[in-house]
Amino acid sequence: IKPEMAPADYMPDVKKELVTISSDAVLEPVAHNMNLGAEWGKKYFGGQHLQEAETLKLLRKRCVFSSEPQAPVIEIRVYSNDSTEVMPLAHAILESYMDYRMKFDAPRSGSNTMLGVSVIQNASPHYLARLKSVNILVGAILGAGLGFAAAGLIKFARFIIRRFSPRAIHAQ
């Protein structure tokens, strides 16, 4: 999201926008419209419907809202074990934020247009697919390395036990 420059008297403070985008005012409609309390309750809590506060807490844990210093750009990142829900969640957060901003900006501008928000890049699941492949590859390499290390330690321990056992010492 890029809060763009609008009239001369209006320049969004990106830090304030980060607080706004992670606020209940923006995230509650997302949780409600996507029925996250019921959906996540089924998936992760044995079918128990989550209360709104629990749902928002879980949603916040899955989101990272950030910006670069001196750049009026806000990045929305959503993490999930279910890759099919990442893009819809990110887009729902964006839409809710834009709706919130529309309500805030329309009275200021005297029109029904939203000041200063544009999408500069849409969410993409391809990054997640690549990340998953990299995680699998790194996991396989580390697993093989740990396996070889464990085998070496076992072999070394057997050598030490045979070398310094009482029977080995008496045999010499």
Backbone as a chain_set.jsonl record, in Angstrom:
{"seq": "IKPEMAPADYMPDVKKELVTISSDAVLEPVAHNMNLGAEWGKKYFGGQHLQEAETLKLLRKRCVFSSEPQAPVIEIRVYSNDSTEVMPLAHAILESYMDYRMKFDAPRSGSNTMLGVSVIQNASPHYLARLKSVNILVGAILGAGLGFAAAGLIKFARFIIRRFSPRAIHAQ", "coords": {"N": [[0.863, -1.16, 0.0], [0.566, 2.191, -0.751], [0.58, 5.137, 0.789], [-0.13, 7.968, -0.729], [0.953, 11.311, -1.592], [-1.287, 13.922, -0.972], [-3.537, 16.65, -0.872], [-1.818, 19.726, -0.034], [-1.939, 20.189, 2.738], [-2.118, 17.711, 3.791], [-0.393, 14.983, 4.716], [0.249, 11.705, 5.091], [1.192, 10.1, 8.109], [3.29, 7.552, 8.276], [3.85, 5.845, 10.401], [1.603, 6.199, 12.011], [-0.263, 5.169, 10.263], [0.511, 2.51, 10.208], [-0.222, 1.747, 12.775], [-2.953, 2.143, 12.509], [-3.662, 0.252, 10.501], [-3.273, -2.105, 11.821], [-5.16, -2.044, 13.726], [-8.168, -2.665, 15.707], [-10.324, -1.539, 14.397], [-9.784, -1.917, 11.707], [-9.117, -4.644, 11.499], [-11.216, -6.123, 12.696], [-13.492, -6.121, 10.865], [-12.369, -7.777, 8.905], [-12.005, -10.254, 10.233], [-14.682, -10.774, 10.8], [-15.985, -10.732, 8.217], [-14.637, -12.782, 6.881], [-15.259, -14.875, 8.446], [-13.518, -15.875, 10.424], [-13.383, -16.69, 13.11], [-15.004, -18.983, 13.278], [-13.909, -20.562, 11.207], [-11.113, -20.853, 11.861], [-11.496, -21.909, 14.35], [-12.548, -24.433, 13.725], [-10.359, -25.541, 12.328], [-8.104, -25.372, 14.085], [-8.854, -25.566, 16.776], [-10.432, -27.729, 17.517], [-13.06, -27.479, 16.506], [-14.298, -25.619, 18.081], [-15.823, -22.506, 18.294], [-14.137, -19.472, 17.969], [-13.799, -16.7, 20.163], [-14.212, -13.181, 19.512], [-12.034, -11.585, 20.426], [-10.001, -13.529, 20.743], [-9.781, -14.39, 18.108], [-8.906, -12.049, 16.815], [-6.465, -11.724, 18.1], [-5.069, -13.995, 17.216], [-5.106, -13.438, 14.463], [-3.535, -11.102, 14.385], [-1.094, -12.2, 15.167], [-0.439, -13.582, 12.907], [0.149, -11.703, 11.069], [2.273, -9.218, 9.635], [2.995, -5.917, 9.623], [4.701, -3.491, 7.98], [7.112, -0.898, 7.215], [9.436, 0.902, 5.198], [12.093, 2.982, 6.338], [11.689, 6.427, 5.79], [10.131, 6.029, 3.54], [6.996, 6.157, 2.083], [5.486, 3.677, 2.189], [3.593, 0.849, 2.933], [3.887, -2.429, 3.948], [2.097, -5.426, 3.812], [2.207, -8.44, 5.302], [1.235, -11.786, 5.471], [1.097, -14.73, 7.313], [0.685, -18.254, 7.28], [-0.163, -21.681, 7.919], [-1.718, -22.732, 6.027], [-1.594, -22.236, 2.79], [-3.551, -21.387, 1.058], [-5.084, -19.495, 2.319], [-3.626, -17.212, 2.668], [-3.354, -15.165, 0.618], [-6.141, -14.318, 0.303], [-6.553, -13.313, 2.937], [-4.641, -11.233, 3.129], [-5.581, -9.537, 1.093], [-8.138, -8.995, 2.096], [-7.503, -7.573, 4.405], [-6.285, -5.36, 3.255], [-8.504, -4.301, 1.789], [-10.245, -3.711, 3.915], [-8.754, -1.817, 5.274], [-8.63, 0.163, 3.293], [-11.368, 0.773, 3.107], [-11.752, 1.807, 5.671], [-10.052, 4.027, 5.527], [-11.374, 5.424, 3.5], [-13.708, 6.202, 4.804], [-12.555, 7.903, 6.656], [-11.134, 9.768, 5.072], [-12.994, 10.881, 3.252], [-14.733, 12.823, 4.559], [-12.8, 14.799, 5.042], [-11.884, 15.566, 2.508], [-14.151, 16.373, 1.262], [-15.314, 14.982, -0.723], [-16.236, 11.86, -2.302], [-14.041, 10.321, -2.684], [-11.048, 8.495, -2.106], [-8.228, 9.632, -0.471], [-4.839, 9.306, -1.186], [-4.141, 6.411, -1.144], [-2.868, 3.598, -2.67], [-2.479, 0.51, -4.432], [0.545, -1.063, -4.809], [1.685, -3.472, -5.347], [0.335, -6.609, -5.815], [-0.639, -9.34, -3.68], [1.169, -12.415, -3.695], [1.241, -15.899, -4.131], [3.396, -17.256, -5.027], [5.871, -16.643, -3.937], [5.627, -17.867, -1.455], [5.497, -20.549, -2.23], [8.063, -20.89, -3.287], [9.511, -20.369, -0.973], [8.704, -22.499, 0.628], [9.815, -24.645, -0.797], [12.533, -24.044, -0.511], [12.741, -24.257, 2.265], [12.245, -27.005, 2.578], [14.441, -28.071, 1.182], [16.623, -27.033, 2.679], [16.005, -28.213, 5.137], [16.3, -30.933, 4.459], [19.042, -31.052, 3.854], [20.191, -30.233, 6.306], [19.136, -32.267, 7.919], [20.36, -34.552, 6.816], [23.037, -33.908, 7.345], [23.019, -33.81, 10.172], [22.347, -36.459, 10.629], [24.627, -37.838, 9.632], [26.516, -36.794, 11.418], [25.538, -37.765, 13.851], [25.821, -40.506, 13.394], [28.603, -40.662, 13.203], [29.321, -39.875, 15.804], [28.25, -42.007, 17.281], [29.759, -44.109, 16.281], [32.306, -43.295, 17.156], [31.866, -43.299, 19.94], [31.46, -46.046, 20.359], [34.002, -46.974, 19.66], [35.566, -45.792, 21.702], [34.445, -47.014, 23.95], [35.057, -49.719, 23.446], [37.825, -49.58, 23.372], [38.582, -48.655, 25.889], [37.296, -50.252, 27.71], [37.014, -52.478, 30.549], [37.576, -55.148, 29.778], [39.031, -54.812, 27.415], [41.264, -53.507, 28.35], [42.428, -55.462, 30.017], [43.038, -57.374, 28.118], [45.199, -56.376, 26.814]], "CA": [[0.0, 0.0, 0.0], [1.351, 3.411, -0.777], [-0.152, 6.363, 1.083], [0.461, 8.982, -1.592], [0.744, 12.702, -1.207], [-2.581, 14.451, -1.362], [-3.43, 18.096, -0.767], [-0.634, 20.22, 0.67], [-2.096, 20.097, 4.191], [-2.344, 16.319, 4.182], [0.667, 14.023, 4.441], [0.045, 10.662, 6.097], [2.286, 9.645, 8.934], [3.306, 6.108, 8.04], [3.772, 5.164, 11.698], [0.194, 6.208, 12.41], [-0.974, 4.267, 9.359], [0.812, 1.151, 10.669], [-1.082, 1.52, 13.933], [-4.324, 2.055, 11.999], [-3.897, -0.986, 9.744], [-3.285, -3.246, 12.751], [-6.152, -1.742, 14.75], [-9.435, -3.396, 15.694], [-11.216, -0.925, 13.412], [-9.485, -2.496, 10.394], [-9.056, -6.112, 11.529], [-12.502, -6.73, 13.057], [-14.277, -6.468, 9.671], [-11.717, -8.916, 8.228], [-12.361, -11.458, 10.994], [-16.122, -10.992, 10.647], [-16.337, -11.043, 6.831], [-14.049, -14.067, 6.484], [-15.734, -15.868, 9.411], [-12.293, -16.498, 10.93], [-13.633, -17.345, 14.399], [-15.518, -20.334, 13.022], [-12.961, -21.297, 10.36], [-9.926, -21.209, 12.641], [-11.953, -22.788, 15.426], [-12.62, -25.785, 13.146], [-9.02, -26.013, 11.939], [-7.064, -25.409, 15.107], [-9.351, -25.672, 18.15], [-11.398, -28.811, 17.633], [-14.419, -27.088, 16.163], [-14.797, -24.592, 19.0], [-15.868, -21.163, 17.705], [-13.298, -18.54, 18.717], [-14.33, -15.383, 20.506], [-13.639, -12.126, 18.671], [-10.722, -11.192, 20.955], [-9.066, -14.609, 20.406], [-9.608, -14.371, 16.659], [-8.062, -10.896, 16.486], [-5.122, -12.01, 18.607], [-4.487, -14.945, 16.271], [-4.906, -12.723, 13.203], [-2.371, -10.215, 14.549], [0.117, -13.032, 15.209], [-0.161, -14.064, 11.553], [0.378, -10.558, 10.186], [3.351, -8.271, 9.884], [2.797, -4.666, 8.904], [5.979, -2.802, 8.094], [7.435, 0.121, 6.216], [10.842, 1.277, 5.126], [12.298, 4.358, 6.802], [11.632, 7.494, 4.784], [9.345, 5.633, 2.368], [5.577, 6.083, 2.461], [4.957, 2.406, 1.702], [3.276, -0.104, 3.996], [3.849, -3.803, 3.462], [1.255, -6.341, 4.571], [2.612, -9.842, 5.154], [0.379, -12.698, 6.215], [1.681, -16.066, 7.412], [-0.268, -19.291, 7.647], [0.155, -23.048, 7.505], [-2.583, -22.984, 4.881], [-1.219, -21.236, 1.788], [-4.72, -20.894, 0.33], [-5.732, -18.403, 3.03], [-2.724, -16.072, 2.778], [-3.758, -14.08, -0.29], [-7.432, -13.729, 0.689], [-6.406, -12.537, 4.162], [-3.935, -9.986, 2.812], [-6.494, -8.686, 0.324], [-9.225, -8.559, 2.983], [-6.938, -6.529, 5.262], [-6.141, -4.192, 2.389], [-9.834, -3.74, 1.521], [-10.767, -3.148, 5.15], [-7.975, -0.589, 5.503], [-9.073, 1.156, 2.315], [-12.706, 1.196, 3.545], [-11.559, 2.663, 6.835], [-9.487, 5.292, 5.041], [-12.418, 6.111, 2.743], [-14.566, 6.856, 5.791], [-11.776, 8.955, 7.288], [-10.713, 10.788, 4.115], [-14.107, 11.528, 2.542], [-15.123, 14.083, 5.196], [-11.703, 15.768, 4.906], [-11.745, 16.063, 1.143], [-15.425, 16.874, 0.781], [-15.781, 14.156, -1.838], [-16.367, 10.447, -1.973], [-12.848, 9.641, -3.166], [-10.082, 8.24, -1.052], [-6.96, 10.301, -0.681], [-3.543, 8.789, -0.83], [-3.861, 4.988, -0.99], [-2.872, 2.826, -3.908], [-1.824, -0.788, -4.34], [1.696, -1.068, -5.706], [1.969, -4.86, -5.708], [-0.646, -7.548, -5.267], [-0.107, -10.513, -2.987], [1.525, -13.507, -4.583], [1.561, -17.137, -3.42], [4.602, -17.864, -5.592], [6.918, -16.463, -2.949], [5.444, -18.908, -0.443], [5.86, -21.835, -2.82], [9.527, -20.929, -3.332], [9.979, -20.441, 0.394], [8.459, -23.863, 1.087], [10.824, -25.485, -1.442], [13.811, -23.751, 0.126], [12.682, -24.856, 3.6], [12.378, -28.454, 2.428], [15.823, -28.34, 0.8], [17.478, -26.766, 3.843], [15.701, -29.254, 6.111], [16.899, -32.189, 4.003], [20.501, -30.938, 3.998], [20.496, -30.259, 7.742], [18.82, -33.603, 8.421], [21.433, -35.465, 6.392], [24.237, -33.539, 8.102], [22.854, -34.276, 11.552], [22.391, -37.919, 10.6], [26.033, -38.243, 9.521], [27.18, -36.428, 12.666], [25.104, -38.719, 14.875], [26.458, -41.797, 13.095], [30.012, -40.524, 13.574], [29.416, -39.882, 17.265], [27.978, -43.373, 17.748], [30.936, -44.907, 15.939], [33.362, -42.854, 18.052], [31.538, -43.784, 21.28], [31.735, -47.488, 20.367], [35.458, -47.124, 19.663], [36.057, -45.445, 23.042], [33.989, -48.055, 24.878], [35.849, -50.931, 23.188], [39.239, -49.305, 23.653], [38.852, -48.427, 27.304], [36.507, -51.114, 28.589], [37.892, -53.32, 31.39], [38.023, -56.318, 29.037], [40.052, -54.388, 26.459], [42.482, -53.162, 29.1], [43.025, -56.726, 30.465], [43.514, -58.112, 26.964], [46.474, -55.823, 26.371]], "C": [[0.901, 1.212, 0.0], [0.456, 4.592, -0.439], [0.511, 7.496, 0.31], [0.213, 10.377, -1.052], [-0.595, 13.158, -1.754], [-2.496, 15.975, -1.295], [-2.274, 18.51, 0.135], [-0.745, 20.074, 2.183], [-2.226, 18.66, 4.689], [-1.172, 15.458, 3.754], [0.551, 12.942, 5.497], [1.335, 10.337, 6.845], [2.265, 8.125, 8.863], [3.23, 5.335, 9.353], [2.33, 5.103, 12.191], [-0.612, 5.246, 11.545], [-0.708, 2.808, 9.74], [-0.037, 0.793, 11.878], [-2.518, 1.319, 13.468], [-4.582, 0.707, 11.354], [-3.92, -2.209, 10.657], [-4.327, -3.053, 13.858], [-7.391, -2.633, 14.631], [-10.366, -2.855, 14.618], [-10.999, -1.489, 12.011], [-9.594, -4.018, 10.43], [-10.375, -6.789, 11.909], [-13.362, -7.051, 11.832], [-13.685, -7.652, 8.899], [-12.134, -10.211, 8.908], [-13.831, -11.8, 10.8], [-16.464, -11.458, 9.225], [-15.794, -12.391, 6.359], [-14.443, -15.192, 7.436], [-14.559, -16.63, 10.04], [-12.498, -17.2, 12.267], [-14.104, -18.771, 14.227], [-14.502, -21.167, 12.242], [-11.735, -21.763, 11.146], [-10.296, -22.083, 13.827], [-12.03, -24.23, 14.955], [-11.227, -26.354, 12.916], [-8.103, -26.281, 13.122], [-7.545, -25.649, 16.529], [-10.491, -26.666, 18.276], [-12.838, -28.42, 17.385], [-15.016, -26.01, 17.042], [-14.716, -23.219, 18.339], [-15.057, -20.214, 18.576], [-14.045, -17.247, 19.003], [-13.605, -14.335, 19.67], [-12.235, -11.732, 19.132], [-9.66, -12.239, 20.619], [-8.754, -14.611, 18.918], [-8.691, -13.225, 16.258], [-6.632, -11.103, 16.952], [-4.383, -12.954, 17.651], [-4.201, -14.279, 14.928], [-3.683, -11.815, 13.29], [-1.069, -11.008, 14.575], [0.529, -13.49, 13.812], [0.199, -12.944, 10.584], [1.595, -9.761, 10.628], [3.073, -7.072, 9.002], [4.077, -3.87, 9.083], [6.119, -1.736, 7.018], [8.931, 0.372, 6.263], [10.986, 2.694, 5.666], [12.299, 5.32, 5.608], [10.877, 7.114, 3.516], [7.887, 5.502, 2.789], [4.896, 4.826, 1.907], [4.747, 1.488, 2.895], [3.174, -1.484, 3.364], [2.991, -4.631, 4.399], [1.749, -7.753, 4.276], [1.718, -10.685, 6.038], [1.017, -14.075, 6.163], [0.611, -17.052, 7.848], [0.274, -20.643, 7.229], [-0.628, -23.419, 6.262], [-2.337, -21.902, 3.838], [-2.423, -20.681, 1.031], [-5.4, -19.73, 1.044], [-4.878, -17.139, 3.101], [-3.171, -14.907, 1.893], [-5.114, -13.5, 0.074], [-7.351, -12.885, 1.963], [-5.725, -11.197, 3.887], [-4.845, -9.025, 2.058], [-7.643, -8.166, 1.192], [-8.737, -7.449, 3.917], [-6.788, -5.236, 4.461], [-7.493, -3.523, 2.138], [-10.416, -3.082, 2.766], [-10.052, -1.836, 5.483], [-8.439, 0.511, 4.555], [-10.481, 1.658, 2.654], [-12.606, 2.157, 4.732], [-11.042, 4.034, 6.407], [-10.52, 6.087, 4.262], [-13.343, 6.863, 3.702], [-13.859, 8.041, 6.438], [-11.499, 10.098, 6.316], [-11.859, 11.534, 3.451], [-14.556, 12.811, 3.232], [-14.064, 15.18, 5.056], [-11.683, 16.4, 3.527], [-13.038, 16.654, 0.604], [-15.952, 16.105, -0.416], [-15.871, 12.722, -1.38], [-15.164, 9.667, -2.489], [-11.863, 9.502, -2.018], [-8.775, 8.919, -1.411], [-5.81, 9.379, -0.331], [-3.332, 7.315, -0.629], [-3.917, 4.334, -2.353], [-2.127, 1.518, -3.673], [-0.663, -0.772, -5.316], [2.141, -2.471, -6.078], [0.94, -5.747, -5.041], [0.054, -8.724, -4.607], [0.144, -11.633, -3.979], [1.847, -14.757, -3.786], [2.856, -17.77, -3.918], [5.787, -17.741, -4.64], [6.843, -17.564, -1.898], [5.839, -20.273, -0.978], [7.375, -21.971, -2.886], [10.088, -21.087, -1.93], [9.807, -21.855, 0.948], [9.502, -24.811, 0.493], [12.184, -25.288, -0.802], [13.834, -24.369, 1.519], [12.855, -26.367, 3.545], [13.822, -28.815, 2.102], [16.766, -28.144, 1.982], [17.252, -27.83, 4.909], [16.342, -30.586, 5.743], [18.419, -32.165, 4.198], [20.889, -31.002, 5.47], [20.217, -31.628, 8.348], [19.899, -34.61, 8.06], [22.713, -35.185, 7.176], [24.169, -34.011, 9.536], [22.891, -35.803, 11.634], [23.817, -38.441, 10.524], [26.793, -37.933, 10.808], [26.812, -37.415, 13.774], [25.751, -40.081, 14.649], [27.934, -41.767, 13.481], [30.205, -40.549, 15.08], [29.184, -41.271, 17.837], [29.189, -44.258, 17.487], [32.097, -44.566, 16.88], [33.119, -43.37, 19.468], [31.81, -45.284, 21.388], [33.235, -47.764, 20.418], [36.007, -46.871, 21.058], [35.682, -46.532, 24.033], [34.823, -49.319, 24.69], [37.291, -50.74, 23.627], [39.511, -49.252, 25.149], [37.972, -49.259, 28.238], [37.452, -51.999, 29.396], [38.402, -54.547, 30.653], [39.157, -55.969, 28.069], [41.356, -54.087, 27.167], [43.17, -54.444, 29.553], [43.599, -57.518, 29.308], [44.86, -57.61, 26.5], [47.546, -56.346, 27.221]], "O": [[1.911, 1.232, 0.703], [-0.343, 5.018, -1.272], [1.604, 7.933, 0.669], [-0.625, 10.589, -0.175], [-0.976, 12.811, -2.872], [-1.456, 16.537, -1.638], [-1.812, 17.729, 0.967], [0.267, 19.856, 2.849], [-2.424, 18.43, 5.882], [-0.973, 15.226, 2.561], [0.735, 13.219, 6.682], [2.42, 10.308, 6.266], [1.326, 7.488, 9.339], [2.606, 4.276, 9.407], [1.889, 4.083, 12.721], [-1.531, 4.586, 12.03], [-1.595, 1.963, 9.613], [-0.516, -0.335, 11.994], [-3.221, 0.439, 13.965], [-5.605, 0.078, 11.622], [-4.514, -3.231, 10.314], [-4.361, -3.821, 14.819], [-7.629, -3.264, 13.601], [-11.11, -3.613, 13.996], [-11.934, -1.533, 11.212], [-10.11, -4.621, 9.488], [-10.627, -7.918, 11.486], [-13.915, -8.148, 11.755], [-14.424, -8.439, 8.307], [-12.565, -11.155, 8.246], [-14.19, -12.968, 10.652], [-17.155, -12.462, 9.05], [-16.417, -13.061, 5.535], [-14.015, -16.332, 7.261], [-14.593, -17.853, 10.172], [-11.848, -18.211, 12.533], [-13.66, -19.668, 14.943], [-14.26, -22.329, 12.567], [-11.369, -22.937, 11.094], [-9.496, -22.911, 14.262], [-11.636, -25.147, 15.676], [-10.949, -27.502, 13.263], [-7.407, -27.296, 13.159], [-6.729, -25.912, 17.412], [-11.415, -26.459, 19.062], [-13.746, -28.981, 17.999], [-16.121, -25.535, 16.779], [-13.649, -22.818, 17.874], [-15.263, -20.155, 19.788], [-14.824, -16.767, 18.179], [-12.505, -14.583, 19.176], [-11.34, -11.563, 18.304], [-8.54, -11.885, 20.25], [-7.608, -14.809, 18.514], [-7.789, -13.415, 15.441], [-5.69, -10.699, 16.271], [-3.217, -12.732, 17.323], [-3.159, -14.532, 14.323], [-2.881, -11.769, 12.358], [-0.051, -10.544, 14.064], [1.705, -13.754, 13.562], [0.516, -13.197, 9.421], [1.901, -9.648, 11.815], [2.935, -7.196, 7.786], [4.493, -3.604, 10.21], [5.354, -1.683, 6.055], [9.595, 0.081, 7.258], [10.096, 3.522, 5.474], [12.858, 5.021, 4.553], [10.979, 7.817, 2.511], [7.582, 4.803, 3.756], [3.863, 4.907, 1.242], [5.615, 1.365, 3.759], [2.467, -1.681, 2.375], [3.13, -4.555, 5.62], [1.711, -8.204, 3.131], [1.472, -10.353, 7.198], [1.428, -14.536, 5.098], [-0.251, -16.738, 8.668], [1.073, -20.742, 6.297], [-0.239, -24.325, 5.525], [-2.817, -20.778, 3.983], [-2.328, -19.615, 0.423], [-6.218, -19.04, 0.436], [-5.359, -16.098, 3.549], [-3.344, -13.788, 2.378], [-5.238, -12.278, 0.15], [-8.011, -11.851, 2.058], [-6.18, -10.154, 4.356], [-4.873, -7.83, 2.356], [-8.07, -7.022, 1.036], [-9.468, -6.497, 4.188], [-7.127, -4.154, 4.941], [-7.611, -2.304, 2.263], [-11.016, -2.011, 2.678], [-10.678, -0.869, 5.918], [-8.62, 1.657, 4.967], [-10.759, 2.848, 2.505], [-13.288, 3.181, 4.782], [-11.53, 5.067, 6.865], [-10.541, 7.315, 4.354], [-13.715, 8.009, 3.451], [-14.483, 9.06, 6.734], [-11.614, 11.267, 6.686], [-11.711, 12.71, 3.117], [-14.747, 13.818, 2.55], [-14.402, 16.36, 4.961], [-11.492, 17.608, 3.385], [-13.023, 17.361, -0.404], [-16.92, 16.522, -1.053], [-15.615, 12.407, -0.219], [-15.266, 8.46, -2.708], [-11.856, 10.302, -1.083], [-8.282, 8.789, -2.531], [-5.82, 8.741, 0.722], [-2.362, 6.965, 0.044], [-4.886, 4.492, -3.097], [-1.25, 1.438, -2.813], [-0.845, -0.504, -6.503], [2.9, -2.643, -7.032], [0.704, -5.644, -3.837], [1.192, -9.055, -4.938], [-0.572, -11.781, -4.969], [2.647, -14.696, -2.852], [3.362, -18.711, -3.308], [6.613, -18.649, -4.556], [7.864, -18.125, -1.499], [6.447, -21.07, -0.263], [7.92, -23.032, -2.581], [11.032, -21.849, -1.717], [10.679, -22.35, 1.663], [10.016, -25.683, 1.193], [12.91, -26.255, -0.573], [14.845, -24.947, 1.917], [13.545, -26.942, 4.387], [14.371, -29.756, 2.675], [17.613, -28.996, 2.252], [18.21, -28.3, 5.524], [16.866, -31.288, 6.608], [19.007, -33.147, 4.653], [21.805, -31.735, 5.844], [20.976, -32.098, 9.196], [20.306, -35.423, 8.89], [23.392, -36.111, 7.618], [25.141, -34.55, 10.065], [23.408, -36.366, 12.598], [24.188, -39.364, 11.249], [27.627, -38.729, 11.24], [27.672, -37.847, 14.542], [26.179, -40.735, 15.601], [28.454, -42.74, 14.027], [31.142, -41.171, 15.58], [29.86, -41.668, 18.786], [29.598, -45.047, 18.339], [32.795, -45.466, 17.348], [34.051, -43.827, 20.13], [32.334, -45.744, 22.402], [33.688, -48.666, 21.123], [36.825, -47.648, 21.55], [36.5, -46.932, 24.861], [35.252, -49.928, 25.671], [37.901, -51.648, 24.192], [40.537, -49.741, 25.622], [37.918, -48.988, 29.438], [38.579, -52.244, 28.966], [39.541, -54.959, 30.868], [40.117, -56.725, 27.922], [42.432, -54.378, 26.646], [44.397, -54.52, 29.485], [44.558, -58.267, 29.495], [45.599, -58.35, 25.849], [48.713, -56.008, 27.022]]}, "num_chains": 1, "name": "protein.A"}
